[in-house]
JSON list of C-alpha atoms in Angstrom, two decimals:
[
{"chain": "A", "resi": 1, "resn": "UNK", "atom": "CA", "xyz": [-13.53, 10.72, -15.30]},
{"chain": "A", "resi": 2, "resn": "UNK", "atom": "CA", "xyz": [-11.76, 7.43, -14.46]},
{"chain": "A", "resi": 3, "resn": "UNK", "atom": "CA", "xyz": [-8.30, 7.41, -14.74]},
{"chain": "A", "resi": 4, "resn": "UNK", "atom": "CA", "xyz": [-5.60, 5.35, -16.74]},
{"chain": "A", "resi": 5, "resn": "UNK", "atom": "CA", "xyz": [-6.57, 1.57, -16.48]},
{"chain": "A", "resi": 6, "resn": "UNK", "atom": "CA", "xyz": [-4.64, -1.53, -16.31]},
{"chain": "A", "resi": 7, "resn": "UNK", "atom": "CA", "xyz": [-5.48, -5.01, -16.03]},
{"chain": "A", "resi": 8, "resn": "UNK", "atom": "CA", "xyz": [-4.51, -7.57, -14.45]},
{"chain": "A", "resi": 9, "resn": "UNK", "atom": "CA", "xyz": [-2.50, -5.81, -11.45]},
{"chain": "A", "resi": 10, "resn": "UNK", "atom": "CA", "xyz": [-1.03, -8.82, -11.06]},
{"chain": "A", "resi": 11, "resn": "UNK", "atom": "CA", "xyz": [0.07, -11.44, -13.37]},
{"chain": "A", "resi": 12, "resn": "UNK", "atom": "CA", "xyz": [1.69, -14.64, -12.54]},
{"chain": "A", "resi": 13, "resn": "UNK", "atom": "CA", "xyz": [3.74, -16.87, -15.62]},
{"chain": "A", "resi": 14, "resn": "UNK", "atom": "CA", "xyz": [5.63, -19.79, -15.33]},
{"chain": "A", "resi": 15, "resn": "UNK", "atom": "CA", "xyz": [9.26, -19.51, -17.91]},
{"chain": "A", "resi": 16, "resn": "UNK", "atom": "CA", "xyz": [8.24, -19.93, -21.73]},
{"chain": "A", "resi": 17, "resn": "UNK", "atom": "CA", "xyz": [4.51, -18.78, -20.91]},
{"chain": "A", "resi": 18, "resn": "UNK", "atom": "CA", "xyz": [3.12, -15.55, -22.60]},
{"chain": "A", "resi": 19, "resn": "UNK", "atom": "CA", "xyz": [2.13, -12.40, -20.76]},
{"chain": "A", "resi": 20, "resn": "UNK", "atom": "CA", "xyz": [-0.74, -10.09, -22.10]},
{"chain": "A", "resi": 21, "resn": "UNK", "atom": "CA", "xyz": [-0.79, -6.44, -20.02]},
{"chain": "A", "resi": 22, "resn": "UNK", "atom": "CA", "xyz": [-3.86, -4.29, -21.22]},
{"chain": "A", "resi": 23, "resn": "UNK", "atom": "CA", "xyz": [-4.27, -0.73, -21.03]},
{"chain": "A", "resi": 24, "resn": "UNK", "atom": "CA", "xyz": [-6.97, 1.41, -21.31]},
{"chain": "A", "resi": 25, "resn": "UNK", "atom": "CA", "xyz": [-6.47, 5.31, -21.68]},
{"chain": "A", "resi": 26, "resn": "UNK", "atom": "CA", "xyz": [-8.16, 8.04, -20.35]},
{"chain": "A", "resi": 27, "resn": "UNK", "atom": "CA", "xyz": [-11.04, 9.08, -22.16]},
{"chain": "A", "resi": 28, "resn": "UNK", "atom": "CA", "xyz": [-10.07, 11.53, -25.26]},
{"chain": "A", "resi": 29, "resn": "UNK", "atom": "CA", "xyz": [-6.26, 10.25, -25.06]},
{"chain": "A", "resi": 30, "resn": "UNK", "atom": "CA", "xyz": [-5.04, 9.17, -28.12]},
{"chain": "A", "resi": 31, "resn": "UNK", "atom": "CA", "xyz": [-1.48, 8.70, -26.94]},
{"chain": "A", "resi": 32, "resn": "UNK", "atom": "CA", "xyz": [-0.32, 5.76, -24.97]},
{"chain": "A", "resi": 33, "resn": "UNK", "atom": "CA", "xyz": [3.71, 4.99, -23.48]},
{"chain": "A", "resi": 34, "resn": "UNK", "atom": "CA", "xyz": [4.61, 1.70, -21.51]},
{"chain": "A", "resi": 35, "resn": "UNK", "atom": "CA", "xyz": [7.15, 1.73, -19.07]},
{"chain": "A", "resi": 36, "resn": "UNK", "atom": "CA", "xyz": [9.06, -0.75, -17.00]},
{"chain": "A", "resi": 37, "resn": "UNK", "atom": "CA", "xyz": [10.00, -0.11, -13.45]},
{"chain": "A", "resi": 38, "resn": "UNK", "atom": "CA", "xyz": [12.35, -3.23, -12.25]},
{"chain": "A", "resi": 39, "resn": "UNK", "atom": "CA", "xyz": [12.87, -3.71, -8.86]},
{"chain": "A", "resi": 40, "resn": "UNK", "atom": "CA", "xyz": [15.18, -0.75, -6.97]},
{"chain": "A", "resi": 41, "resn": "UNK", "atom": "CA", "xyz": [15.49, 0.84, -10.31]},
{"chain": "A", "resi": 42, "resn": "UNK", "atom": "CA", "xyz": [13.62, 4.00, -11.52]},
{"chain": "A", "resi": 43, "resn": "UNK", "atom": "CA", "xyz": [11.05, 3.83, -14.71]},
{"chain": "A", "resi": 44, "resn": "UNK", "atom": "CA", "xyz": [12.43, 2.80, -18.22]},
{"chain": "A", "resi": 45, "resn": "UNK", "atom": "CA", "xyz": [10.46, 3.78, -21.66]},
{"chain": "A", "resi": 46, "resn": "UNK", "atom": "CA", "xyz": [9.35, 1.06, -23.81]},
{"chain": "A", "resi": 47, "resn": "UNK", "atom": "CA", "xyz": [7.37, 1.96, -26.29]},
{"chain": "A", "resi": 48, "resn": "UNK", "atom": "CA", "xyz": [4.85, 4.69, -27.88]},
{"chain": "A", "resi": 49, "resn": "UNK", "atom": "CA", "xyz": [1.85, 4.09, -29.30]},
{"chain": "A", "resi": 50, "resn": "UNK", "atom": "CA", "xyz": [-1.16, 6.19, -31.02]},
{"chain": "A", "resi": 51, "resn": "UNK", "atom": "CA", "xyz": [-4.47, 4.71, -32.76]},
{"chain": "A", "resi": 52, "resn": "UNK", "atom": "CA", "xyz": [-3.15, 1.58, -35.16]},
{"chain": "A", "resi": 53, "resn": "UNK", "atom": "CA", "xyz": [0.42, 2.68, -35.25]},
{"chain": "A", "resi": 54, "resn": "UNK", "atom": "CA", "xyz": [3.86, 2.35, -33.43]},
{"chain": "A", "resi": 55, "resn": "UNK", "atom": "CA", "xyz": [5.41, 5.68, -33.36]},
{"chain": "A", "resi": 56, "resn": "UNK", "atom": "CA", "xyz": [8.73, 4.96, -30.87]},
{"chain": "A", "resi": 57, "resn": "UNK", "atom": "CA", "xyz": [10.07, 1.51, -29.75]},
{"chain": "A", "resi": 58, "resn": "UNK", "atom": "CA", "xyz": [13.50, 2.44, -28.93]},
{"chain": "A", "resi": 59, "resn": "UNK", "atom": "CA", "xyz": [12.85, 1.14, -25.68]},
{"chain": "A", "resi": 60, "resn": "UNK", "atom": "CA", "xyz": [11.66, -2.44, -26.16]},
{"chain": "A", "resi": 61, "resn": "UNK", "atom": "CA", "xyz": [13.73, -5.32, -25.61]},
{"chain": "A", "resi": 62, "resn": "UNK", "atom": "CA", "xyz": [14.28, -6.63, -29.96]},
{"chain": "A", "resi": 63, "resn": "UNK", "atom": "CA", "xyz": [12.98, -9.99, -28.97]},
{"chain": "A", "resi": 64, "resn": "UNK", "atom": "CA", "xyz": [9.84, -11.61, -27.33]},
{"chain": "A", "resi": 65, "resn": "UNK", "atom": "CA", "xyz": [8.02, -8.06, -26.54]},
{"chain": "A", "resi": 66, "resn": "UNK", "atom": "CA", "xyz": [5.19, -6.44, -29.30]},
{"chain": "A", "resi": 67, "resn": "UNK", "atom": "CA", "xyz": [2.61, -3.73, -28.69]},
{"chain": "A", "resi": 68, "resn": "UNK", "atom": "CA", "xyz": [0.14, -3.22, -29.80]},
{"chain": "A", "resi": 69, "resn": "UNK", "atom": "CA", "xyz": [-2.79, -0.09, -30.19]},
{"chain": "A", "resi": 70, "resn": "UNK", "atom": "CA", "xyz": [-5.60, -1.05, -32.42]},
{"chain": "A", "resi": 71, "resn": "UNK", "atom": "CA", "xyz": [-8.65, 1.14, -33.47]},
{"chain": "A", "resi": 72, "resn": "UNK", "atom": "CA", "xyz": [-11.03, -0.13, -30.95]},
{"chain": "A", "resi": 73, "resn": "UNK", "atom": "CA", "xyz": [-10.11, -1.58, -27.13]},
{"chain": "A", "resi": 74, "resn": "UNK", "atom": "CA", "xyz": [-7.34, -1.11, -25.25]},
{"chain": "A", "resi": 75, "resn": "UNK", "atom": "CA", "xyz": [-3.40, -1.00, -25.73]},
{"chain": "A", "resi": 76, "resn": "UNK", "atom": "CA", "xyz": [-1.67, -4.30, -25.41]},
{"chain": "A", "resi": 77, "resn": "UNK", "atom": "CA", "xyz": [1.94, -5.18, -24.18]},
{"chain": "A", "resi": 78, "resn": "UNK", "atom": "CA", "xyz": [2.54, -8.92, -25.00]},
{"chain": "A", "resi": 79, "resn": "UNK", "atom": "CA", "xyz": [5.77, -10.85, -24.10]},
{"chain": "A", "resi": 80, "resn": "UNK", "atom": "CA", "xyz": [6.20, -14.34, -25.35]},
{"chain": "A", "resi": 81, "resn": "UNK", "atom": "CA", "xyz": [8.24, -17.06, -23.97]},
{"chain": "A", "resi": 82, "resn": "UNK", "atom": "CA", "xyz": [8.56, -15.01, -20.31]},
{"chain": "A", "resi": 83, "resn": "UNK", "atom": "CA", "xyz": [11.96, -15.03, -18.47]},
{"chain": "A", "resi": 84, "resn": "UNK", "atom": "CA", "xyz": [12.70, -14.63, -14.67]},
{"chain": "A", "resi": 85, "resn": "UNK", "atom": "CA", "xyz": [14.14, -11.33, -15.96]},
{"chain": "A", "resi": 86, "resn": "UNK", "atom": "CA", "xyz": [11.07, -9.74, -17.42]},
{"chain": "A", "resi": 87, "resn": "UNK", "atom": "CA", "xyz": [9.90, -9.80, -13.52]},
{"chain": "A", "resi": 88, "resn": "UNK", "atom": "CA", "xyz": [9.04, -5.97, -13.01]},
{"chain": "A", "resi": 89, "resn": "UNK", "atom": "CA", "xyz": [6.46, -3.48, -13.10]},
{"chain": "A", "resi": 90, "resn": "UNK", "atom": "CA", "xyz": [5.08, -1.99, -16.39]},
{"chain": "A", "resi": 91, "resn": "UNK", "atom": "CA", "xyz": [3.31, 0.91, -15.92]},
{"chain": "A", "resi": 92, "resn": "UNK", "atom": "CA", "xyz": [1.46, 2.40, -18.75]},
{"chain": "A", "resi": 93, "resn": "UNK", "atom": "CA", "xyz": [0.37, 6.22, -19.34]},
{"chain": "A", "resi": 94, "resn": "UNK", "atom": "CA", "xyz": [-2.04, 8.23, -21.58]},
{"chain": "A", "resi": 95, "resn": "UNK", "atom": "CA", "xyz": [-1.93, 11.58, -22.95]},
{"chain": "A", "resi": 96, "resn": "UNK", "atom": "CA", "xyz": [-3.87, 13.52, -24.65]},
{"chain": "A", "resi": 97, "resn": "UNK", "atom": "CA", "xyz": [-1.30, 15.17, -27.71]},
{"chain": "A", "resi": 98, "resn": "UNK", "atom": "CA", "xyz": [1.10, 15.50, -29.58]},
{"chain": "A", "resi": 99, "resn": "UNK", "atom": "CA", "xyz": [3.10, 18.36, -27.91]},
{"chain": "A", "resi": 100, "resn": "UNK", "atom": "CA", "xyz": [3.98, 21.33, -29.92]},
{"chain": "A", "resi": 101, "resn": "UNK", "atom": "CA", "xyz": [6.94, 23.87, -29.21]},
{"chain": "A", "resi": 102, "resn": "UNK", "atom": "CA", "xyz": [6.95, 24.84, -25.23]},
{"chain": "A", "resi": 103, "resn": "UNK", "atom": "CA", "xyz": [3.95, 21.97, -24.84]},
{"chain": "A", "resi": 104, "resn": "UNK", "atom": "CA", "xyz": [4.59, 20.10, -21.82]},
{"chain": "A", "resi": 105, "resn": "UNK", "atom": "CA", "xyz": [2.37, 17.26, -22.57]},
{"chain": "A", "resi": 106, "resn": "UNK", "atom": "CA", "xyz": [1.46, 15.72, -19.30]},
{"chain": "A", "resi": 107, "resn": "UNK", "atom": "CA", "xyz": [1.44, 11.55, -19.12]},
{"chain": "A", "resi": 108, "resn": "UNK", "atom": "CA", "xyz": [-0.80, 10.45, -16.98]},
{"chain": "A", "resi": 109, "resn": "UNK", "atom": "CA", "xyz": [0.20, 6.82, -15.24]},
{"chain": "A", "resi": 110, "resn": "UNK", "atom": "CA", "xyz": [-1.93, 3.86, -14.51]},
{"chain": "A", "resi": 111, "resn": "UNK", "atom": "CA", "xyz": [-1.45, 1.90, -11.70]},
{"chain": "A", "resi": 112, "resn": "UNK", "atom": "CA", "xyz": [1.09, -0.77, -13.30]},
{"chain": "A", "resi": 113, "resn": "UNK", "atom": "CA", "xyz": [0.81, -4.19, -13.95]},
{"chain": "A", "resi": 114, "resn": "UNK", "atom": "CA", "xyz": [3.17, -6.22, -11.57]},
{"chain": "A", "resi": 115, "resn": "UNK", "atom": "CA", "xyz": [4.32, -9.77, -13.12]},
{"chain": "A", "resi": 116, "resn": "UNK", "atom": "CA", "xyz": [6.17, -12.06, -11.42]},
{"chain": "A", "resi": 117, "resn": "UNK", "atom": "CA", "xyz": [7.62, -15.24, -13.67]},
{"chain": "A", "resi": 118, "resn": "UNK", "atom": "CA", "xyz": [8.23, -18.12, -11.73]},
{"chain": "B", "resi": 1, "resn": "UNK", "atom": "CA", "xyz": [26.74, 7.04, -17.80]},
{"chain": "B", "resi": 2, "resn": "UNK", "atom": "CA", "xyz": [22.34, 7.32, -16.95]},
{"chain": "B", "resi": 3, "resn": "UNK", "atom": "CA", "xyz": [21.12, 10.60, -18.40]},
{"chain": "B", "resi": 4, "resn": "UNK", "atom": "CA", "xyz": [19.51, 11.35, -15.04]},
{"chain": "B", "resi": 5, "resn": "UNK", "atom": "CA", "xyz": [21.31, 10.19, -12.06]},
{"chain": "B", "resi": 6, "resn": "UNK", "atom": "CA", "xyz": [19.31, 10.41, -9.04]},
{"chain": "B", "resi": 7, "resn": "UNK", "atom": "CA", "xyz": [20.54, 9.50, -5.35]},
{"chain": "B", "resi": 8, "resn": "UNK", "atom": "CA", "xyz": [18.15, 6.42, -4.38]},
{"chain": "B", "resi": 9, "resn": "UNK", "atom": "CA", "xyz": [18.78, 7.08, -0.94]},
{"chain": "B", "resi": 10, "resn": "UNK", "atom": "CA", "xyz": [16.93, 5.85, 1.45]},
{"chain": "B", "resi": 11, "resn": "UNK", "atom": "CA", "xyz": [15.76, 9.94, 3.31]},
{"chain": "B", "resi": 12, "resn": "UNK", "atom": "CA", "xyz": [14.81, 10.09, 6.25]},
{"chain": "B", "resi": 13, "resn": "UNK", "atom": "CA", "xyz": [14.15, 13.10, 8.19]},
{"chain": "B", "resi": 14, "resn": "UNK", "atom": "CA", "xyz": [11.60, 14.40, 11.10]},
{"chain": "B", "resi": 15, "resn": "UNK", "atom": "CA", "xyz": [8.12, 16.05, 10.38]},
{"chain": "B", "resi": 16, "resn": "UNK", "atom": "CA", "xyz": [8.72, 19.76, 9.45]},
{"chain": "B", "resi": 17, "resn": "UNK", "atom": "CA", "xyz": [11.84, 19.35, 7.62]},
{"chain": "B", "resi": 18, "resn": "UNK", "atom": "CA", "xyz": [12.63, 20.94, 5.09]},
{"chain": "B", "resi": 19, "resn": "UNK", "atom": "CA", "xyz": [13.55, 18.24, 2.75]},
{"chain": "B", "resi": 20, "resn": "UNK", "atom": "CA", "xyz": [15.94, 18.57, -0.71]},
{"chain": "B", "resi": 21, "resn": "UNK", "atom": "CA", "xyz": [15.75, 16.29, -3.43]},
{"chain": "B", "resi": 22, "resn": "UNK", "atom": "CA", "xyz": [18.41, 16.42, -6.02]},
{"chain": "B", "resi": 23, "resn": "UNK", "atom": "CA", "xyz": [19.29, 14.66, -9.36]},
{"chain": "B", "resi": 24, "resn": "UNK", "atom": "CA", "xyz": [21.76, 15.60, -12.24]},
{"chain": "B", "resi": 25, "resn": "UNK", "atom": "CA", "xyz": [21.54, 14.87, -15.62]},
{"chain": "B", "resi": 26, "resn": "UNK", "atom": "CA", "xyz": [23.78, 14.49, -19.37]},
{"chain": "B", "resi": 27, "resn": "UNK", "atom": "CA", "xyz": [21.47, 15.20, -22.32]},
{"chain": "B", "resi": 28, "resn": "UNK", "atom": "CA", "xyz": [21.69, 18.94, -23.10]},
{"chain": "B", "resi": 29, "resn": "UNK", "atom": "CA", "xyz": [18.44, 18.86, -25.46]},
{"chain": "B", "resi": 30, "resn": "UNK", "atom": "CA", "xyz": [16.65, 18.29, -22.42]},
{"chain": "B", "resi": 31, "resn": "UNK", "atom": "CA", "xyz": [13.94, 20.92, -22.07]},
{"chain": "B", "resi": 32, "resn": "UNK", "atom": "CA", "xyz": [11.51, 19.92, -19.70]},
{"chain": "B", "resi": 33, "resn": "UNK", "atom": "CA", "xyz": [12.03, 18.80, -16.18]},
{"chain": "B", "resi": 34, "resn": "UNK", "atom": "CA", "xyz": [9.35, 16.73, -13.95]},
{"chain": "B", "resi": 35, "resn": "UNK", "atom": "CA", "xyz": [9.19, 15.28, -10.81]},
{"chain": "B", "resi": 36, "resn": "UNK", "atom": "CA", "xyz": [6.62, 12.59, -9.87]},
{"chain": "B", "resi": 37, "resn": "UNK", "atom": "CA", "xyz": [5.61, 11.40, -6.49]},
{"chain": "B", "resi": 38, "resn": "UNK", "atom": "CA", "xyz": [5.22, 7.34, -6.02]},
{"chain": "B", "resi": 39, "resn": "UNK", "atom": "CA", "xyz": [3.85, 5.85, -3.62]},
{"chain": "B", "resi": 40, "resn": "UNK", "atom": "CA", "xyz": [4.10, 2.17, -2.31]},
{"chain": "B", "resi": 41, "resn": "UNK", "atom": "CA", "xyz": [2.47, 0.29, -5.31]},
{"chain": "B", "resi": 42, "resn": "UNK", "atom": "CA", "xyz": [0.89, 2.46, -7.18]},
{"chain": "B", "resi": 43, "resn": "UNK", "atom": "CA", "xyz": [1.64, 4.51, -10.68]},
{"chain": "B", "resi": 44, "resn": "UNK", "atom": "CA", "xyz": [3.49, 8.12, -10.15]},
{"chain": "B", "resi": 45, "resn": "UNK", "atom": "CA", "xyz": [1.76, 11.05, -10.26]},
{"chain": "B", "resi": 46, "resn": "UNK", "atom": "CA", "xyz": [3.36, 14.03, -11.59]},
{"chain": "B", "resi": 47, "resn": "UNK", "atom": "CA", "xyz": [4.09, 16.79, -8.81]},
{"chain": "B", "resi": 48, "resn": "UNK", "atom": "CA", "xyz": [5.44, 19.38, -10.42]},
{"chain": "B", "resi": 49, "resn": "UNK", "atom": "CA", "xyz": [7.34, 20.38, -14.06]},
{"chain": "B", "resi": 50, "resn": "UNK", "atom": "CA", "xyz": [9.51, 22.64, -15.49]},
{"chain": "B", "resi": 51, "resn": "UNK", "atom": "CA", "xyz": [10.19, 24.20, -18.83]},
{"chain": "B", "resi": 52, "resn": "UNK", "atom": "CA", "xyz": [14.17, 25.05, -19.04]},
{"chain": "B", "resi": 53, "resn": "UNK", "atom": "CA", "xyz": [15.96, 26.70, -16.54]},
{"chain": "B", "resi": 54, "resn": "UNK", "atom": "CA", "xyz": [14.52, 28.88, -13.18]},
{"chain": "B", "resi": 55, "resn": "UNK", "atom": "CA", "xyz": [11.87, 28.34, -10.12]},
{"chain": "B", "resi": 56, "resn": "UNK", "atom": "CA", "xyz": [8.44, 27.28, -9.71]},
{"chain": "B", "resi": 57, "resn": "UNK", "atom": "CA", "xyz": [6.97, 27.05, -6.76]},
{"chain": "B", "resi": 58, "resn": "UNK", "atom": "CA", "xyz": [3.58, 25.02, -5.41]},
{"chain": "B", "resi": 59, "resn": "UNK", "atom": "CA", "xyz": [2.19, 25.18, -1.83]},
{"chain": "B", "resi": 60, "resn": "UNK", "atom": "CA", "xyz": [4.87, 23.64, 0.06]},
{"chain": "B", "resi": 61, "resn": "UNK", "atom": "CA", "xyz": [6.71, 22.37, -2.83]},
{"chain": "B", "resi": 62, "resn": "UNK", "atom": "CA", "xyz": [9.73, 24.33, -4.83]},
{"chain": "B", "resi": 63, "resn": "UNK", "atom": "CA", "xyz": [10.88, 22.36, -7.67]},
{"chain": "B", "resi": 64, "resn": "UNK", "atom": "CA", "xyz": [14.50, 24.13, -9.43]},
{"chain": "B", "resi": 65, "resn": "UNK", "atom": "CA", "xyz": [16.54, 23.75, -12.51]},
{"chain": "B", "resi": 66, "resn": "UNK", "atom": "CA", "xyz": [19.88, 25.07, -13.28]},
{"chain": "B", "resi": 67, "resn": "UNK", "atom": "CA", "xyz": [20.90, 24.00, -16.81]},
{"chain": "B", "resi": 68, "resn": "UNK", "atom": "CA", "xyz": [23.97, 25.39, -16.79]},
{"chain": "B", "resi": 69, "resn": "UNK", "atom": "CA", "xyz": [24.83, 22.39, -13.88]},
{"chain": "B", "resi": 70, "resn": "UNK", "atom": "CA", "xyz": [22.23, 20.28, -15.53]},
{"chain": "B", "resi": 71, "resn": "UNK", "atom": "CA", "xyz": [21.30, 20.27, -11.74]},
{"chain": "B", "resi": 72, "resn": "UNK", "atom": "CA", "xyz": [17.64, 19.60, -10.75]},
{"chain": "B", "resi": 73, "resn": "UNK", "atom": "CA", "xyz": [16.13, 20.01, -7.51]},
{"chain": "B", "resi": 74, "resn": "UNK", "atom": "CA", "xyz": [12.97, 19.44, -5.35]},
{"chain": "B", "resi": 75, "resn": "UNK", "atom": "CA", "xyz": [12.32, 21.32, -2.03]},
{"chain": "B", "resi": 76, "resn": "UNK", "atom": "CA", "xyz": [9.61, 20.31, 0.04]},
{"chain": "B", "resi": 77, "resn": "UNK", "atom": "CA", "xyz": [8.89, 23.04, 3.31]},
{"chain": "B", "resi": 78, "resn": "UNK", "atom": "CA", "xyz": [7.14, 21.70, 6.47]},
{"chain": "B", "resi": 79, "resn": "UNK", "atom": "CA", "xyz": [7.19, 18.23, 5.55]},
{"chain": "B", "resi": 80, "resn": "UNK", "atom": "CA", "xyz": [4.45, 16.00, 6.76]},
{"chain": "B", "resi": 81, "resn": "UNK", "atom": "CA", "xyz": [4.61, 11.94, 7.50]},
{"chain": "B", "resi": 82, "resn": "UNK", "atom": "CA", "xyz": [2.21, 12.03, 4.13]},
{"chain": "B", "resi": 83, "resn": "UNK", "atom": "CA", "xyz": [5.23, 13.14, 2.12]},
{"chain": "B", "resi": 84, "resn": "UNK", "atom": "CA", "xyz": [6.47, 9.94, 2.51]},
{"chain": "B", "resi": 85, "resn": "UNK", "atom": "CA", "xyz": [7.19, 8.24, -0.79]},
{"chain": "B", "resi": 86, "resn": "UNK", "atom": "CA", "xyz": [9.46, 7.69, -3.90]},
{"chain": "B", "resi": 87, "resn": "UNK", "atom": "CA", "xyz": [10.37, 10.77, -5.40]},
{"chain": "B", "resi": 88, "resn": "UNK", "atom": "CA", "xyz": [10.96, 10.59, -8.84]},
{"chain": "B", "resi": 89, "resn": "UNK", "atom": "CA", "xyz": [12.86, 12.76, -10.95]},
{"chain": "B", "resi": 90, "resn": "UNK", "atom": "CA", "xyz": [12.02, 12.86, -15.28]},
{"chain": "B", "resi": 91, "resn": "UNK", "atom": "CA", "xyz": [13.17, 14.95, -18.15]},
{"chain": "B", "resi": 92, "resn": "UNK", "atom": "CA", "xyz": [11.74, 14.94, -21.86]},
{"chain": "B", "resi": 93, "resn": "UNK", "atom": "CA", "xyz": [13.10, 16.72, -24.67]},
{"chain": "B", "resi": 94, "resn": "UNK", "atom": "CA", "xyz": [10.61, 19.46, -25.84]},
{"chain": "B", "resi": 95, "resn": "UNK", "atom": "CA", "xyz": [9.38, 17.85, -29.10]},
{"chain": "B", "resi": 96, "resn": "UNK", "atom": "CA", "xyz": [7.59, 14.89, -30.48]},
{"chain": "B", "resi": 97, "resn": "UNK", "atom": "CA", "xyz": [7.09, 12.01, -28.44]},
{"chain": "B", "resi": 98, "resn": "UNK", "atom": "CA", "xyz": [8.08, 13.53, -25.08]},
{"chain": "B", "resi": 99, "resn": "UNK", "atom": "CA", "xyz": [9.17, 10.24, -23.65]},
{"chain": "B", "resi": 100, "resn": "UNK", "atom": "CA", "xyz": [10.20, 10.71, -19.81]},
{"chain": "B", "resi": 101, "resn": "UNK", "atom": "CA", "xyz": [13.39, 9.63, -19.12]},
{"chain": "B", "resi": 102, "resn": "UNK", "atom": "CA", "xyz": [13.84, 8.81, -15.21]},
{"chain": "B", "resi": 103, "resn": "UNK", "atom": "CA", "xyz": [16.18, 8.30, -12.73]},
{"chain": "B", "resi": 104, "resn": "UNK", "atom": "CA", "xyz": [16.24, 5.98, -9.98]},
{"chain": "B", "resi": 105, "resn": "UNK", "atom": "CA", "xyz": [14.51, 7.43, -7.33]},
{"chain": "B", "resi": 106, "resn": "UNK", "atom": "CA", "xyz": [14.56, 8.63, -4.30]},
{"chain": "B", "resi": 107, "resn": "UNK", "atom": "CA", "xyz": [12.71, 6.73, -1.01]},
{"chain": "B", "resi": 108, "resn": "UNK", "atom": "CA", "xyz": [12.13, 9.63, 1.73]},
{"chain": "B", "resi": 109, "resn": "UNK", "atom": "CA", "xyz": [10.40, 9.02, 4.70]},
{"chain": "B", "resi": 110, "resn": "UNK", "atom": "CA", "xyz": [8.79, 11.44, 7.17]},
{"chain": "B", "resi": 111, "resn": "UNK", "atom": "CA", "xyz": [9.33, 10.07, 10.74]},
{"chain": "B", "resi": 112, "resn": "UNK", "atom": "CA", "xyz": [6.23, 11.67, 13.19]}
]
C-alpha cells in the first residue's frame, strides 16, 4: 500500500514563474491538507481539500496560491508569479474521514515538495 | 502569541537518556494532542496522540497532557542515536476538518 505521493521533490522557479506541486493520496483517502514548513519554522496549514471541492482555506496566502482536487488525478497546489518568499517545504497529507465526535482522524504526510525560487 | 509554542532547541543528550520534550499551547477547544517525529528531509510521521487530558504510553515513548496548564509533553526512556530527529508537537480541535496546528519544533540529537 504505497504511501502519500508527491511530485516533483524538488522544484526549481525563477521570480514571476509558476509552481505546480501534485499530490496523490493514499488509496481510499478522500481527504487531502497542504502544509508549508519554511525554513527553522514548524508546519503551517494551507488548505483542505475533498473530491471537487475546497472545504478550508484559511491558511492560504489571498493572492497567487489555488488548489485544487478534481474527480480524477491527483491534488494540485499551484502558485503563480513565485516570490523568493514562497521558498519552503509543502508537505501534503491524506486521510481517510471526516472525523466524528472523539475521532482522531490520523493525516498521513507525504514526503514534501521542496521549492527553491531563485 | 502561536497557539503552540514549542522550544526549537537544538537537544542534545547521551544514548540512554531519558529525554523530555515539552510545548505549551492557547486555544482551549483544543482536544486532541499529537506529536510527530521528522526526520532530515522527509514528511513527519505521527508518533503518538492524545485525546484531552492524561497519559499514554508506547514502548519507550510516554507522551502527556495537562489541560489545565495547556502543557504537553513527550518522554522518550533509553534513548537511542536513532531517536535523533525533529520532534514535532500538533493539536486539532475535535471536529470537522481536524487541521493540525504545529509548533516549531524541536531538533534532539542522540550523541553515541
Amino acid at each position: 500500500n504505497a504511501g502519500v505521493m508527491q511530485n516533483p521533490r524538488h522544484l526549481v522557479r525563477r521570480r514571476g514563474q509558476e509552481a505546480r506541486l501534485r499530490c496523490s493520496p493514499m488509496k481510499g483517502h478522500s481527504h487531502v491538507y497542504w502544509y508549508r514548513q519554511l525554513p527553522e519554522e514548524g508546519l503551517k496549514f494551507m488548505v483542505y481539500l475533498q473530491k471537487e471541492n475546497i472545504i478550508d482555506e484559511s491558511g492560504m496566502p489571498k493572492e497567487r496560491f489555488s488548489a485544487e482536487f478534481p474527480k480524477e488525478g491527483p491534488s494540485i497546489l499551484r502558485i503563480q508569479q513565485v516570490v523568493r518568499g514562497d521558498s519552503a517545504a509543502y508537505f501534503c497529507a491524506s486521510s481517510p474521514r471526516l472525523a466524528g465526535a472523539r475521532s482522531y482522524n490520523e493525516q498521513f504526510f507525504g514526503p514534501g515538495t521542496r521549492l527553491t525560487v531563485l | 502569541q502561536k497557539e503552540v509554542e514549542q522550544d526549537p532547541g537544538p537537544l542534545s543528550v547521551p544514548e540512554g537518556a531519558i529525554v523530555s520534550l515539552n510545548c505549551t499551547y492557547s486555544n482551549s477547544a483544543f482536544q486532541y494532542f499529537m506529536w510527530y517525529r521528522q526526520y532530515s528531509r522527509k514528511g513527519p510521521e505521527l508518533l503518538m496522540y492524545t485525546y484531552s487530558s492524561g497519559n499514554k504510553e508506547d514502548g519507550r515513548f510516554t507522551a502527556q497532557v495537562d489541560k489545565s496548564s495547556k502543557y504537553i509533553s513527550l518522554f522518550i526512556r533509553d534513548s537511542q542515536p536513532s531517536d535523533s530527529a525533529t520532534y514535532l508537537c500538533a493539536s486539532s480541535i475535535i471536529q470537522g476538518a481536524q487541521k493540525l496546528v504545529f509548533g516549531q519544533g524541536t531538533r534532539l540529537t542522540i550523541n553515541p
